[in-house]
Amino acid sequence: DGGITQSPKYLFRKEGQNVTLSCEQNLNHDAMYWYRQDPGQGLRLIYYSQIVNDFQKGDIAEGYSVSREKKESFPLTVTSAQKNPTAFYLCASSVTSSSNQPQHFGDGTRLSIL
Amino acid sequence: AQSVTQLDSHVSVSEGTPVLLRCNYSSSYSPSLFWYVQHPNKGLQLLLKYTSAATLVKGINGFEAEFKKSETSFHLTKPSAHMSDAAEYFCVVVGGATNKLIFGTGTLLAVQP
C-alpha cells in the first residue's frame, strides 16, 4: 500500500540529546512537511521541502533541522536547542506544494523528555 | 493574511442525530479549504476539500461542507452521527503565496450512544 511511514511511534529524549524522527513516503510526492501538534492547538509547521535537496523553514523551525537527500525521505532532527520538545510530530506529503493539493499524513511520532 | 477559526472546541451529539462543526475563514482571495479528521494517536485523514469548484462539497463517511463566501464560512455537516465519528476535526485554509496549510485549533466531537 502507498503511504507515509513515521518511526518510531514513541521516542524518549534525554537532556542535551539530539534525536531523529524518520519519515518515508512511497507516494512519489515532491513535497514533504513536518508539523508539531500540542494539546488544544492546531498543527504548526516546522519545515517543508518542495523538492529534493531543497527545504525551507516553517513557523517554528528553531531547535530543529531537516535534510532531503532522497525524494522519499525527510528526516527531522530535534536538537538540544529545542527546550520544549515534548509533542506529537506529524509528517505529511503532497503531490506538489500547489494550493489545491491536499496533504497526506503519517501516523505520527510522540516525543517525550526523560 | 489567511486565518481560520473553529467556533467550538467541543461538540457532543447523540448517535443518529445531525452533526454541525463550524468554521470561519479569512482570506484576501479565493481560498482552498480542507477538513481533516484525527482519531487518537493517529495522523490526519482528509475528509473533503474545496478548491473553487462546486460550493457544496461531498466527502468521505457521509460528511459534506458548504462554502459560503458571503459568510466566510465552511461548516462541516453530517445528517446522522455514528459512534465511529468521534474524533477531532480540523478546518484548514491554504495560506498565501507559500501555499502553507493554516490549521484551526480543532473541534473534538463526542458521540453519545
PDB file of C-alpha atoms in Angstrom:
ATOM      1  CA  ASP A   1       0.000   0.000   0.000  1.00  0.00           C
ATOM      2  CA  GLY A   2       1.189   3.522  -0.704  1.00  0.00           C
ATOM      3  CA  GLY A   3       1.530   5.824   2.221  1.00  0.00           C
ATOM      4  CA  ILE A   4       3.669   7.627   4.715  1.00  0.00           C
ATOM      5  CA  THR A   5       5.574   5.766   7.406  1.00  0.00           C
ATOM      6  CA  GLN A   6       6.817   7.511  10.522  1.00  0.00           C
ATOM      7  CA  SER A   7       9.095   5.843  13.020  1.00  0.00           C
ATOM      8  CA  PRO A   8       9.396   5.315  15.854  1.00  0.00           C
ATOM      9  CA  LYS A   9       5.855   5.673  17.173  1.00  0.00           C
ATOM     10  CA  TYR A  10       7.158   6.707  20.609  1.00  0.00           C
ATOM     11  CA  LEU A  11      10.529   8.322  21.381  1.00  0.00           C
ATOM     12  CA  PHE A  12      12.177   9.493  24.553  1.00  0.00           C
ATOM     13  CA  ARG A  13      14.893  12.107  24.701  1.00  0.00           C
ATOM     14  CA  LYS A  14      17.397  12.779  27.449  1.00  0.00           C
ATOM     15  CA  GLU A  15      18.542  16.286  28.290  1.00  0.00           C
ATOM     16  CA  GLY A  16      21.161  17.558  25.842  1.00  0.00           C
ATOM     17  CA  GLN A  17      20.497  14.804  23.339  1.00  0.00           C
ATOM     18  CA  ASN A  18      19.652  15.114  19.672  1.00  0.00           C
ATOM     19  CA  VAL A  19      17.054  12.710  18.302  1.00  0.00           C
ATOM     20  CA  THR A  20      15.980  11.997  14.733  1.00  0.00           C
ATOM     21  CA  LEU A  21      12.458  11.183  13.616  1.00  0.00           C
ATOM     22  CA  SER A  22      12.063   9.209  10.419  1.00  0.00           C
ATOM     23  CA  CYS A  23       9.545   9.906   7.648  1.00  0.00           C
ATOM     24  CA  GLU A  24       9.366   7.827   4.487  1.00  0.00           C
ATOM     25  CA  GLN A  25       6.791   8.029   1.687  1.00  0.00           C
ATOM     26  CA  ASN A  26       6.218   5.781  -1.316  1.00  0.00           C
ATOM     27  CA  LEU A  27       3.626   8.030  -2.951  1.00  0.00           C
ATOM     28  CA  ASN A  28       6.151   9.625  -5.314  1.00  0.00           C
ATOM     29  CA  HIS A  29       5.221  13.032  -3.892  1.00  0.00           C
ATOM     30  CA  ASP A  30       7.511  16.003  -4.471  1.00  0.00           C
ATOM     31  CA  ALA A  31       6.588  17.987  -1.355  1.00  0.00           C
ATOM     32  CA  MET A  32       7.044  16.925   2.255  1.00  0.00           C
ATOM     33  CA  TYR A  33       6.292  18.639   5.557  1.00  0.00           C
ATOM     34  CA  TRP A  34       6.892  18.382   9.289  1.00  0.00           C
ATOM     35  CA  TYR A  35       4.358  19.614  11.825  1.00  0.00           C
ATOM     36  CA  ARG A  36       4.263  19.811  15.570  1.00  0.00           C
ATOM     37  CA  GLN A  37       0.985  19.261  17.445  1.00  0.00           C
ATOM     38  CA  ASP A  38       0.431  20.350  21.032  1.00  0.00           C
ATOM     39  CA  PRO A  39      -2.765  19.716  23.043  1.00  0.00           C
ATOM     40  CA  GLY A  40      -5.528  22.192  22.272  1.00  0.00           C
ATOM     41  CA  GLN A  41      -3.655  23.696  19.364  1.00  0.00           C
ATOM     42  CA  GLY A  42      -3.726  23.154  15.656  1.00  0.00           C
ATOM     43  CA  LEU A  43      -0.707  21.896  13.796  1.00  0.00           C
ATOM     44  CA  ARG A  44       2.263  24.209  13.394  1.00  0.00           C
ATOM     45  CA  LEU A  45       4.680  23.924  10.502  1.00  0.00           C
ATOM     46  CA  ILE A  46       8.311  23.234  11.378  1.00  0.00           C
ATOM     47  CA  TYR A  47       9.969  22.706   7.993  1.00  0.00           C
ATOM     48  CA  TYR A  48       8.883  21.877   4.474  1.00  0.00           C
ATOM     49  CA  SER A  49      10.507  20.706   1.280  1.00  0.00           C
ATOM     50  CA  GLN A  50       9.095  21.331  -2.170  1.00  0.00           C
ATOM     51  CA  ILE A  51      11.646  19.179  -3.965  1.00  0.00           C
ATOM     52  CA  VAL A  52      14.686  17.013  -3.330  1.00  0.00           C
ATOM     53  CA  ASN A  53      17.750  18.838  -1.954  1.00  0.00           C
ATOM     54  CA  ASP A  54      15.674  21.866  -1.018  1.00  0.00           C
ATOM     55  CA  PHE A  55      13.853  22.819   2.167  1.00  0.00           C
ATOM     56  CA  GLN A  56      12.550  25.932   3.909  1.00  0.00           C
ATOM     57  CA  LYS A  57      11.843  26.934   7.474  1.00  0.00           C
ATOM     58  CA  GLY A  58       8.271  26.951   8.650  1.00  0.00           C
ATOM     59  CA  ASP A  59       6.787  28.939  11.513  1.00  0.00           C
ATOM     60  CA  ILE A  60       8.653  27.218  14.383  1.00  0.00           C
ATOM     61  CA  ALA A  61      11.967  25.976  12.941  1.00  0.00           C
ATOM     62  CA  GLU A  62      14.199  26.975  15.873  1.00  0.00           C
ATOM     63  CA  GLY A  63      15.774  23.934  17.511  1.00  0.00           C
ATOM     64  CA  TYR A  64      15.020  21.631  14.581  1.00  0.00           C
ATOM     65  CA  SER A  65      16.888  20.561  11.443  1.00  0.00           C
ATOM     66  CA  VAL A  66      15.969  18.528   8.355  1.00  0.00           C
ATOM     67  CA  SER A  67      17.501  17.055   5.238  1.00  0.00           C
ATOM     68  CA  ARG A  68      16.004  15.988   1.902  1.00  0.00           C
ATOM     69  CA  GLU A  69      18.625  13.898   0.158  1.00  0.00           C
ATOM     70  CA  LYS A  70      16.098  11.485  -1.342  1.00  0.00           C
ATOM     71  CA  LYS A  71      12.628  12.122  -2.689  1.00  0.00           C
ATOM     72  CA  GLU A  72      11.045   9.546  -0.411  1.00  0.00           C
ATOM     73  CA  SER A  73      12.738  10.553   2.844  1.00  0.00           C
ATOM     74  CA  PHE A  74      12.518  13.687   5.017  1.00  0.00           C
ATOM     75  CA  PRO A  75      14.030  13.066   8.479  1.00  0.00           C
ATOM     76  CA  LEU A  76      13.607  15.600  11.278  1.00  0.00           C
ATOM     77  CA  THR A  77      16.242  16.117  13.967  1.00  0.00           C
ATOM     78  CA  VAL A  78      15.152  17.613  17.270  1.00  0.00           C
ATOM     79  CA  THR A  79      18.271  19.216  18.673  1.00  0.00           C
ATOM     80  CA  SER A  80      19.194  20.019  22.256  1.00  0.00           C
ATOM     81  CA  ALA A  81      18.473  23.657  21.420  1.00  0.00           C
ATOM     82  CA  GLN A  82      14.748  22.836  21.348  1.00  0.00           C
ATOM     83  CA  LYS A  83      13.889  23.444  25.004  1.00  0.00           C
ATOM     84  CA  ASN A  84      10.333  22.182  24.901  1.00  0.00           C
ATOM     85  CA  PRO A  85      10.353  19.205  22.534  1.00  0.00           C
ATOM     86  CA  THR A  86       7.538  17.195  24.114  1.00  0.00           C
ATOM     87  CA  ALA A  87       4.842  16.995  21.436  1.00  0.00           C
ATOM     88  CA  PHE A  88       3.254  14.868  18.746  1.00  0.00           C
ATOM     89  CA  TYR A  89       5.152  15.195  15.458  1.00  0.00           C
ATOM     90  CA  LEU A  90       3.419  14.629  12.142  1.00  0.00           C
ATOM     91  CA  CYS A  91       4.969  14.218   8.722  1.00  0.00           C
ATOM     92  CA  ALA A  92       2.973  14.877   5.552  1.00  0.00           C
ATOM     93  CA  SER A  93       3.452  14.859   1.812  1.00  0.00           C
ATOM     94  CA  SER A  94       1.643  16.177  -1.250  1.00  0.00           C
ATOM     95  CA  VAL A  95       1.991  15.684  -4.993  1.00  0.00           C
ATOM     96  CA  THR A  96       3.284  19.230  -5.263  1.00  0.00           C
ATOM     97  CA  SER A  97       3.132  22.260  -3.000  1.00  0.00           C
ATOM     98  CA  SER A  98       0.271  23.698  -5.071  1.00  0.00           C
ATOM     99  CA  SER A  99      -2.633  25.143  -3.073  1.00  0.00           C
ATOM    100  CA  ASN A 100      -5.223  22.647  -4.317  1.00  0.00           C
ATOM    101  CA  GLN A 101      -3.150  19.598  -3.418  1.00  0.00           C
ATOM    102  CA  PRO A 102      -4.187  18.033  -0.114  1.00  0.00           C
ATOM    103  CA  GLN A 103      -1.521  16.725   2.192  1.00  0.00           C
ATOM    104  CA  HIS A 104      -1.369  13.088   3.267  1.00  0.00           C
ATOM    105  CA  PHE A 105      -0.243  12.397   6.824  1.00  0.00           C
ATOM    106  CA  GLY A 106       1.661   9.686   8.617  1.00  0.00           C
ATOM    107  CA  ASP A 107       0.544   8.324  11.991  1.00  0.00           C
ATOM    108  CA  GLY A 108       2.942  10.498  13.950  1.00  0.00           C
ATOM    109  CA  THR A 109       5.748  10.167  16.487  1.00  0.00           C
ATOM    110  CA  ARG A 110       5.165  11.089  20.107  1.00  0.00           C
ATOM    111  CA  LEU A 111       8.311  12.565  21.674  1.00  0.00           C
ATOM    112  CA  SER A 112       8.746  12.831  25.418  1.00  0.00           C
ATOM    113  CA  ILE A 113      11.541  14.003  27.696  1.00  0.00           C
ATOM    114  CA  LEU A 114      13.094  11.644  30.229  1.00  0.00           C
TER     115      LEU A 114
ATOM    116  CA  ALA B   1      -3.224  37.139   5.768  1.00  0.00           C
ATOM    117  CA  GLN B   2      -5.163  33.907   5.834  1.00  0.00           C
ATOM    118  CA  SER B   3      -6.630  32.537   9.057  1.00  0.00           C
ATOM    119  CA  VAL B   4      -9.228  30.063  10.188  1.00  0.00           C
ATOM    120  CA  THR B   5     -11.417  29.953  13.299  1.00  0.00           C
ATOM    121  CA  GLN B   6     -13.205  26.902  14.574  1.00  0.00           C
ATOM    122  CA  LEU B   7     -16.032  28.227  16.673  1.00  0.00           C
ATOM    123  CA  ASP B   8     -16.460  25.252  19.008  1.00  0.00           C
ATOM    124  CA  SER B   9     -13.677  23.405  20.793  1.00  0.00           C
ATOM    125  CA  HIS B  10     -16.044  20.588  21.839  1.00  0.00           C
ATOM    126  CA  VAL B  11     -19.293  19.314  20.312  1.00  0.00           C
ATOM    127  CA  SER B  12     -21.374  16.476  21.721  1.00  0.00           C
ATOM    128  CA  VAL B  13     -24.199  14.773  19.827  1.00  0.00           C
ATOM    129  CA  SER B  14     -26.254  11.634  20.205  1.00  0.00           C
ATOM    130  CA  GLU B  15     -25.818   8.784  17.782  1.00  0.00           C
ATOM    131  CA  GLY B  16     -28.177   9.183  14.834  1.00  0.00           C
ATOM    132  CA  THR B  17     -28.557  12.972  15.204  1.00  0.00           C
ATOM    133  CA  PRO B  18     -27.062  15.595  12.860  1.00  0.00           C
ATOM    134  CA  VAL B  19     -23.535  16.928  13.216  1.00  0.00           C
ATOM    135  CA  LEU B  20     -22.545  20.564  12.648  1.00  0.00           C
ATOM    136  CA  LEU B  21     -18.927  21.675  13.100  1.00  0.00           C
ATOM    137  CA  ARG B  22     -18.421  25.361  12.420  1.00  0.00           C
ATOM    138  CA  CYS B  23     -15.505  27.021  10.661  1.00  0.00           C
ATOM    139  CA  ASN B  24     -14.952  30.614   9.573  1.00  0.00           C
ATOM    140  CA  TYR B  25     -12.035  31.687   7.448  1.00  0.00           C
ATOM    141  CA  SER B  26     -10.297  34.887   6.476  1.00  0.00           C
ATOM    142  CA  SER B  27      -8.611  35.183   3.111  1.00  0.00           C
ATOM    143  CA  SER B  28      -7.721  38.006   0.784  1.00  0.00           C
ATOM    144  CA  TYR B  29      -8.528  35.910  -2.266  1.00  0.00           C
ATOM    145  CA  SER B  30     -10.462  32.792  -3.203  1.00  0.00           C
ATOM    146  CA  PRO B  31      -9.167  30.187  -0.797  1.00  0.00           C
ATOM    147  CA  SER B  32      -8.615  26.463  -0.873  1.00  0.00           C
ATOM    148  CA  LEU B  33     -10.186  24.886   2.207  1.00  0.00           C
ATOM    149  CA  PHE B  34      -9.990  21.417   3.699  1.00  0.00           C
ATOM    150  CA  TRP B  35     -11.496  19.445   6.551  1.00  0.00           C
ATOM    151  CA  TYR B  36      -9.361  16.763   8.185  1.00  0.00           C
ATOM    152  CA  VAL B  37     -10.239  14.227  10.884  1.00  0.00           C
ATOM    153  CA  GLN B  38      -7.846  12.855  13.502  1.00  0.00           C
ATOM    154  CA  HIS B  39      -8.511   9.798  15.631  1.00  0.00           C
ATOM    155  CA  PRO B  40      -6.497   9.423  18.860  1.00  0.00           C
ATOM    156  CA  ASN B  41      -2.753   8.954  18.335  1.00  0.00           C
ATOM    157  CA  LYS B  42      -3.185   8.891  14.585  1.00  0.00           C
ATOM    158  CA  GLY B  43      -2.342  11.149  11.695  1.00  0.00           C
ATOM    159  CA  LEU B  44      -4.845  13.360   9.915  1.00  0.00           C
ATOM    160  CA  GLN B  45      -7.157  11.976   7.248  1.00  0.00           C
ATOM    161  CA  LEU B  46      -8.622  14.199   4.547  1.00  0.00           C
ATOM    162  CA  LEU B  47     -12.422  14.363   4.706  1.00  0.00           C
ATOM    163  CA  LEU B  48     -13.056  16.796   1.869  1.00  0.00           C
ATOM    164  CA  LYS B  49     -11.648  19.785   0.021  1.00  0.00           C
ATOM    165  CA  TYR B  50     -12.949  22.953  -1.606  1.00  0.00           C
ATOM    166  CA  THR B  51     -10.927  24.430  -4.448  1.00  0.00           C
ATOM    167  CA  SER B  52     -13.314  26.922  -6.120  1.00  0.00           C
ATOM    168  CA  ALA B  53     -15.454  24.398  -7.956  1.00  0.00           C
ATOM    169  CA  ALA B  54     -18.903  23.447  -6.547  1.00  0.00           C
ATOM    170  CA  THR B  55     -19.725  25.241  -3.296  1.00  0.00           C
ATOM    171  CA  LEU B  56     -21.275  22.115  -1.761  1.00  0.00           C
ATOM    172  CA  VAL B  57     -18.515  19.586  -1.306  1.00  0.00           C
ATOM    173  CA  LYS B  58     -19.154  15.947  -0.503  1.00  0.00           C
ATOM    174  CA  GLY B  59     -16.537  13.985   1.373  1.00  0.00           C
ATOM    175  CA  ILE B  60     -15.947  10.568   2.819  1.00  0.00           C
ATOM    176  CA  ASN B  61     -18.045   8.858   5.501  1.00  0.00           C
ATOM    177  CA  GLY B  62     -21.158  10.904   4.685  1.00  0.00           C
ATOM    178  CA  PHE B  63     -19.681  14.288   5.548  1.00  0.00           C
ATOM    179  CA  GLU B  64     -20.192  17.401   3.466  1.00  0.00           C
ATOM    180  CA  ALA B  65     -19.365  21.088   3.708  1.00  0.00           C
ATOM    181  CA  GLU B  66     -20.731  24.215   2.087  1.00  0.00           C
ATOM    182  CA  PHE B  67     -18.521  27.115   1.076  1.00  0.00           C
ATOM    183  CA  LYS B  68     -20.345  30.411   1.730  1.00  0.00           C
ATOM    184  CA  LYS B  69     -18.320  33.363   0.545  1.00  0.00           C
ATOM    185  CA  SER B  70     -20.772  35.960   1.909  1.00  0.00           C
ATOM    186  CA  GLU B  71     -20.461  34.478   5.392  1.00  0.00           C
ATOM    187  CA  THR B  72     -16.791  33.427   5.046  1.00  0.00           C
ATOM    188  CA  SER B  73     -17.821  30.042   6.390  1.00  0.00           C
ATOM    189  CA  PHE B  74     -17.071  26.416   5.569  1.00  0.00           C
ATOM    190  CA  HIS B  75     -19.127  24.426   8.075  1.00  0.00           C
ATOM    191  CA  LEU B  76     -18.920  20.617   8.166  1.00  0.00           C
ATOM    192  CA  THR B  77     -22.131  18.613   8.440  1.00  0.00           C
ATOM    193  CA  LYS B  78     -23.359  15.042   8.547  1.00  0.00           C
ATOM    194  CA  PRO B  79     -27.036  14.047   8.664  1.00  0.00           C
ATOM    195  CA  SER B  80     -26.643  11.222  11.164  1.00  0.00           C
ATOM    196  CA  ALA B  81     -23.753  10.721  13.572  1.00  0.00           C
ATOM    197  CA  HIS B  82     -22.146   7.343  14.098  1.00  0.00           C
ATOM    198  CA  MET B  83     -20.090   6.260  17.082  1.00  0.00           C
ATOM    199  CA  SER B  84     -17.061   5.927  14.817  1.00  0.00           C
ATOM    200  CA  ASP B  85     -17.271   9.671  14.021  1.00  0.00           C
ATOM    201  CA  ALA B  86     -15.946  10.532  17.480  1.00  0.00           C
ATOM    202  CA  ALA B  87     -12.628  12.246  16.774  1.00  0.00           C
ATOM    203  CA  GLU B  88     -11.029  15.658  16.429  1.00  0.00           C
ATOM    204  CA  TYR B  89     -11.782  17.668  13.299  1.00  0.00           C
ATOM    205  CA  PHE B  90      -9.590  20.375  11.800  1.00  0.00           C
ATOM    206  CA  CYS B  91     -10.596  23.087   9.366  1.00  0.00           C
ATOM    207  CA  VAL B  92      -7.694  24.216   7.203  1.00  0.00           C
ATOM    208  CA  VAL B  93      -7.147  27.136   4.826  1.00  0.00           C
ATOM    209  CA  VAL B  94      -4.262  27.317   2.400  1.00  0.00           C
ATOM    210  CA  GLY B  95      -2.223  30.412   3.112  1.00  0.00           C
ATOM    211  CA  GLY B  96      -0.886  32.928   0.658  1.00  0.00           C
ATOM    212  CA  ALA B  97       1.975  32.687  -1.772  1.00  0.00           C
ATOM    213  CA  THR B  98       3.686  29.879   0.121  1.00  0.00           C
ATOM    214  CA  ASN B  99       0.621  27.597  -0.033  1.00  0.00           C
ATOM    215  CA  LYS B 100       1.180  26.605   3.578  1.00  0.00           C
ATOM    216  CA  LEU B 101      -1.680  24.953   5.431  1.00  0.00           C
ATOM    217  CA  ILE B 102      -3.103  27.052   8.258  1.00  0.00           C
ATOM    218  CA  PHE B 103      -4.910  24.900  10.800  1.00  0.00           C
ATOM    219  CA  GLY B 104      -7.754  25.758  13.105  1.00  0.00           C
ATOM    220  CA  THR B 105      -7.416  24.716  16.722  1.00  0.00           C
ATOM    221  CA  GLY B 106      -9.697  21.741  16.225  1.00  0.00           C
ATOM    222  CA  THR B 107     -13.155  20.615  17.346  1.00  0.00           C
ATOM    223  CA  LEU B 108     -13.450  17.487  19.442  1.00  0.00           C
ATOM    224  CA  LEU B 109     -16.609  15.603  18.515  1.00  0.00           C
ATOM    225  CA  ALA B 110     -18.124  13.249  21.075  1.00  0.00           C
ATOM    226  CA  VAL B 111     -20.923  10.892  20.047  1.00  0.00           C
ATOM    227  CA  GLN B 112     -23.158   9.602  22.823  1.00  0.00           C
ATOM    228  CA  PRO B 113     -24.954   6.254  22.488  1.00  0.00           C
TER     229      PRO B 113
END
